[in-house]
Coordinates of C-alpha atoms in Angstrom, one line a residue:
Chain R
A216 CA 0.4 -0.2 -0.1
Q217 CA 1.5 3.1 -0.9
T218 CA 1.8 5.4 2.4
V219 CA 2.6 8.8 3.6
T220 CA 4.9 8.8 7.3
Q221 CA 5.5 11.9 9.6
S222 CA 7.6 10.6 12.0
Q223 CA 7.5 13.5 14.3
P224 CA 4.3 13.5 16.1
E225 CA 5.4 17.2 17.9
M226 CA 7.9 20.2 16.7
S227 CA 9.4 22.8 18.9
V228 CA 11.3 26.1 17.4
Q229 CA 12.1 29.1 19.1
E230 CA 10.8 32.5 17.1
A231 CA 13.2 33.2 14.3
E232 CA 14.7 29.7 14.3
T233 CA 15.0 27.3 11.6
V234 CA 12.5 23.9 11.9
T235 CA 12.7 20.9 9.5
L236 CA 9.6 18.8 9.2
S237 CA 10.2 15.1 8.1
C238 CA 8.2 13.4 5.7
T239 CA 8.8 9.8 3.5
Y240 CA 6.7 8.6 1.3
D241 CA 5.8 5.2 -0.6
T242 CA 5.0 5.5 -4.3
S243 CA 5.5 3.4 -7.6
E244 CA 4.6 6.2 -9.2
S245 CA 7.8 8.0 -11.7
D246 CA 5.7 11.1 -11.8
Y247 CA 3.9 13.0 -9.2
Y248 CA 3.4 15.8 -6.7
L249 CA 4.1 16.2 -3.4
F250 CA 2.3 18.4 -0.8
W251 CA 2.1 20.3 2.4
Y252 CA -0.8 21.5 4.2
K253 CA -0.7 23.5 7.6
Q254 CA -4.0 23.5 9.9
P255 CA -3.6 26.5 12.2
P256 CA -5.9 25.8 15.0
S257 CA -8.9 27.6 13.4
R258 CA -8.7 24.0 11.5
Q259 CA -8.9 25.5 8.5
M260 CA -6.5 23.2 6.0
I261 CA -4.4 25.7 3.8
L262 CA -2.1 24.8 1.1
V263 CA 1.9 25.3 2.5
I264 CA 4.1 24.6 -0.7
R265 CA 3.9 21.9 -3.9
Q266 CA 6.7 19.9 -5.2
E267 CA 6.9 18.8 -8.6
A268 CA 8.1 15.0 -8.8
Y269 CA 10.2 15.1 -12.3
K270 CA 11.9 18.9 -11.2
Q271 CA 15.4 18.4 -9.6
Q272 CA 15.1 22.2 -7.9
N273 CA 13.6 22.2 -4.6
A274 CA 9.7 24.6 -4.1
T275 CA 10.4 28.1 -2.0
E276 CA 8.1 30.3 -0.9
N277 CA 8.7 32.8 1.5
R278 CA 10.1 30.8 3.9
F279 CA 9.3 27.6 3.1
S280 CA 10.9 25.5 1.3
V281 CA 11.5 21.6 0.6
N282 CA 13.9 19.1 0.6
F283 CA 13.1 17.0 -1.9
Q284 CA 15.3 13.6 -2.4
K285 CA 12.9 11.9 -4.7
A286 CA 15.5 8.1 -4.4
A287 CA 14.9 8.4 -0.6
K288 CA 11.3 9.0 -1.1
S289 CA 11.4 12.4 1.0
F290 CA 9.9 15.6 1.6
S291 CA 10.9 17.7 4.4
L292 CA 9.7 21.4 5.0
K293 CA 11.8 23.6 6.0
I294 CA 10.5 26.8 8.1
S295 CA 12.9 29.6 8.2
D296 CA 12.8 32.5 10.8
S297 CA 9.9 30.9 12.5
Q298 CA 6.8 32.8 13.7
L299 CA 4.2 32.9 16.5
G300 CA 1.8 32.3 13.5
D301 CA 3.7 29.2 12.4
A302 CA 2.2 27.3 15.0
A303 CA -0.2 24.3 13.7
M304 CA -0.3 21.0 12.3
Y305 CA 1.6 20.2 9.3
F306 CA 0.9 17.7 6.8
C307 CA 2.5 15.5 4.2
A308 CA 0.3 14.7 1.2
Y309 CA 0.6 12.8 -1.5
P310 CA -2.3 12.2 -4.3
Q311 CA -2.4 8.3 -5.2
G312 CA -1.9 7.2 -8.8
S313 CA -1.9 9.7 -11.8
G314 CA -5.5 10.5 -12.3
T315 CA -7.5 8.6 -9.4
Y316 CA -6.9 11.2 -7.0
K317 CA -6.8 9.1 -3.5
Y318 CA -5.1 11.6 -2.0
I319 CA -3.3 10.1 0.8
F320 CA -2.1 12.9 4.3
G321 CA 0.3 11.6 6.8
T322 CA -0.8 11.7 10.6
G323 CA 0.9 14.7 11.3
T324 CA 3.3 17.0 13.1
R325 CA 2.1 19.8 15.2
L326 CA 4.6 22.6 15.7
K327 CA 4.8 25.1 18.8
V328 CA 7.1 28.3 17.8
L329 CA 8.4 29.5 21.6
A330 CA 8.7 32.8 21.8
Chain L
N44 CA -16.6 34.9 -1.1
A45 CA -15.4 31.8 -3.2
G46 CA -14.5 29.1 -1.3
V47 CA -16.2 25.3 0.2
T48 CA -18.8 25.5 2.1
Q49 CA -19.9 22.5 5.0
T50 CA -22.4 22.8 7.1
P51 CA -23.5 22.1 9.5
K52 CA -20.0 23.3 11.7
F53 CA -21.4 21.1 15.1
Q54 CA -23.5 18.2 15.2
V55 CA -24.7 15.9 17.8
L56 CA -26.4 12.3 17.2
K57 CA -27.4 9.8 18.9
T58 CA -25.9 6.1 18.4
G59 CA -28.6 5.1 14.7
Q60 CA -30.1 8.4 14.3
S61 CA -29.2 9.6 10.2
M62 CA -27.8 12.8 9.1
T63 CA -26.0 14.9 6.1
L64 CA -23.5 17.0 6.1
Q65 CA -23.8 19.2 3.5
C66 CA -20.8 20.3 1.1
A67 CA -20.7 23.1 -1.6
Q68 CA -18.4 25.1 -4.1
D69 CA -18.4 27.8 -6.1
M70 CA -15.4 27.5 -7.9
N71 CA -16.6 24.8 -10.4
H72 CA -14.4 22.5 -9.3
E73 CA -14.6 18.9 -11.0
Y74 CA -12.8 17.3 -8.1
M75 CA -15.2 17.1 -4.8
S76 CA -13.9 14.7 -1.7
W77 CA -14.9 13.9 1.6
Y78 CA -12.0 13.3 4.7
R79 CA -12.4 12.6 8.5
Q80 CA -10.0 13.7 10.5
D81 CA -8.8 11.6 13.8
P82 CA -6.7 12.4 17.0
G83 CA -2.8 10.7 15.5
M84 CA -4.4 9.6 12.4
G85 CA -4.3 12.4 9.9
L86 CA -6.9 13.0 6.8
R87 CA -8.5 9.5 5.6
L88 CA -10.3 9.7 2.5
I89 CA -14.0 8.5 2.8
H90 CA -15.5 9.2 -0.8
Y91 CA -14.8 11.8 -3.4
S92 CA -16.0 12.9 -6.8
V93 CA -14.4 13.7 -10.5
G94 CA -17.2 14.7 -11.6
A95 CA -21.4 15.0 -11.5
G96 CA -22.8 11.9 -11.8
I97 CA -19.1 10.5 -10.8
T98 CA -18.9 9.0 -7.4
D99 CA -16.2 6.3 -5.6
Q100 CA -14.7 4.9 -2.6
G101 CA -11.7 6.3 0.2
E102 CA -10.0 4.5 1.8
V103 CA -13.0 4.6 5.0
P104 CA -16.1 4.3 3.0
N105 CA -18.3 1.8 5.7
G106 CA -21.3 3.6 6.8
Y107 CA -21.1 7.0 4.3
N108 CA -23.1 7.1 1.3
V109 CA -22.3 10.3 -1.0
S110 CA -24.1 11.3 -4.5
R111 CA -23.2 14.5 -6.7
S112 CA -26.3 15.2 -9.1
T113 CA -24.7 18.8 -9.6
T114 CA -20.8 20.3 -9.7
E115 CA -21.6 22.5 -6.8
D116 CA -23.2 19.9 -4.2
F117 CA -20.9 17.0 -2.5
P118 CA -23.0 15.8 0.1
L119 CA -22.0 13.0 2.7
R120 CA -25.2 10.8 4.2
L121 CA -24.3 8.9 7.6
L122 CA -27.1 6.6 7.3
S123 CA -26.8 4.9 10.7
A124 CA -24.2 6.8 13.1
A125 CA -21.9 5.2 15.7
P126 CA -19.7 6.4 18.0
S127 CA -16.8 5.3 15.7
Q128 CA -17.7 7.8 13.6
T129 CA -17.1 10.6 15.8
S130 CA -14.7 12.6 14.0
V131 CA -14.2 16.4 12.4
Y132 CA -15.5 15.8 8.4
F133 CA -13.7 18.1 6.4
C134 CA -14.7 18.2 2.3
A135 CA -12.5 19.5 -0.2
S136 CA -12.3 20.5 -3.9
S137 CA -10.4 20.9 -6.7
Y138 CA -9.4 21.3 -10.3
F139 CA -9.3 18.2 -11.9
W140 CA -5.6 17.3 -13.4
S141 CA -4.8 14.4 -14.9
S142 CA -0.9 14.9 -13.7
G143 CA -2.3 15.2 -10.2
A144 CA -1.1 19.1 -9.5
N145 CA -4.4 19.9 -8.1
V146 CA -4.4 22.0 -5.3
L147 CA -7.5 20.9 -2.5
T148 CA -9.6 23.6 -1.2
F149 CA -11.2 23.1 2.1
G150 CA -13.9 24.0 3.9
A151 CA -13.8 24.9 7.3
G152 CA -14.8 21.5 9.1
S153 CA -17.7 20.1 10.7
R154 CA -17.0 18.3 14.1
L155 CA -19.7 15.4 14.5
T156 CA -20.0 13.8 17.8
V157 CA -22.1 9.9 18.4
L158 CA -23.4 9.5 21.4

């Protein structure tokens, strides 16, 4: 079965510091997309960043970037200059199988930002 | 505001009762889906649809029914509620990209408690 694994249930980071959230996945596809979603205390799910597997370059969105290692099936999220508003649950996600749209989500990592 | 609207936001049911969670989107998205979120388990796909008249099962479909008579609406029906269905439910939609690049737009969630 294709899976997404987030091995860190909870992480803490000091304000203004950098933190990396881990995600590994298992797929037999050669071309696919990977996503990180954020869920703040409001419960609203928000897209953070998206990576296309065929692209060698790691995706970047302002303070958020990924470390994508296709061979290792690893997709880490790096948050630089952490802010109090970054405190949330973060989910790694993968749409299983081209054209099927069965999104698989990891179990999430709760990020705490310390002032 | 354009987006995904879920109703109700909160609901308490007794075991055996039936109810429908409503989901509507005004973005002309072909793809719509329902997830449940449980502590420590991330989001799990219940049912999804890639267009009016087309639905399919996700990871945890038992006890739930869906239909898609219009592009805008995708209701989720609980046929006979059980305590195991106590959860937070999310509806999500997106355009239909065969490459899997679709970014999900989520509703605000519905918290359901079954006593």
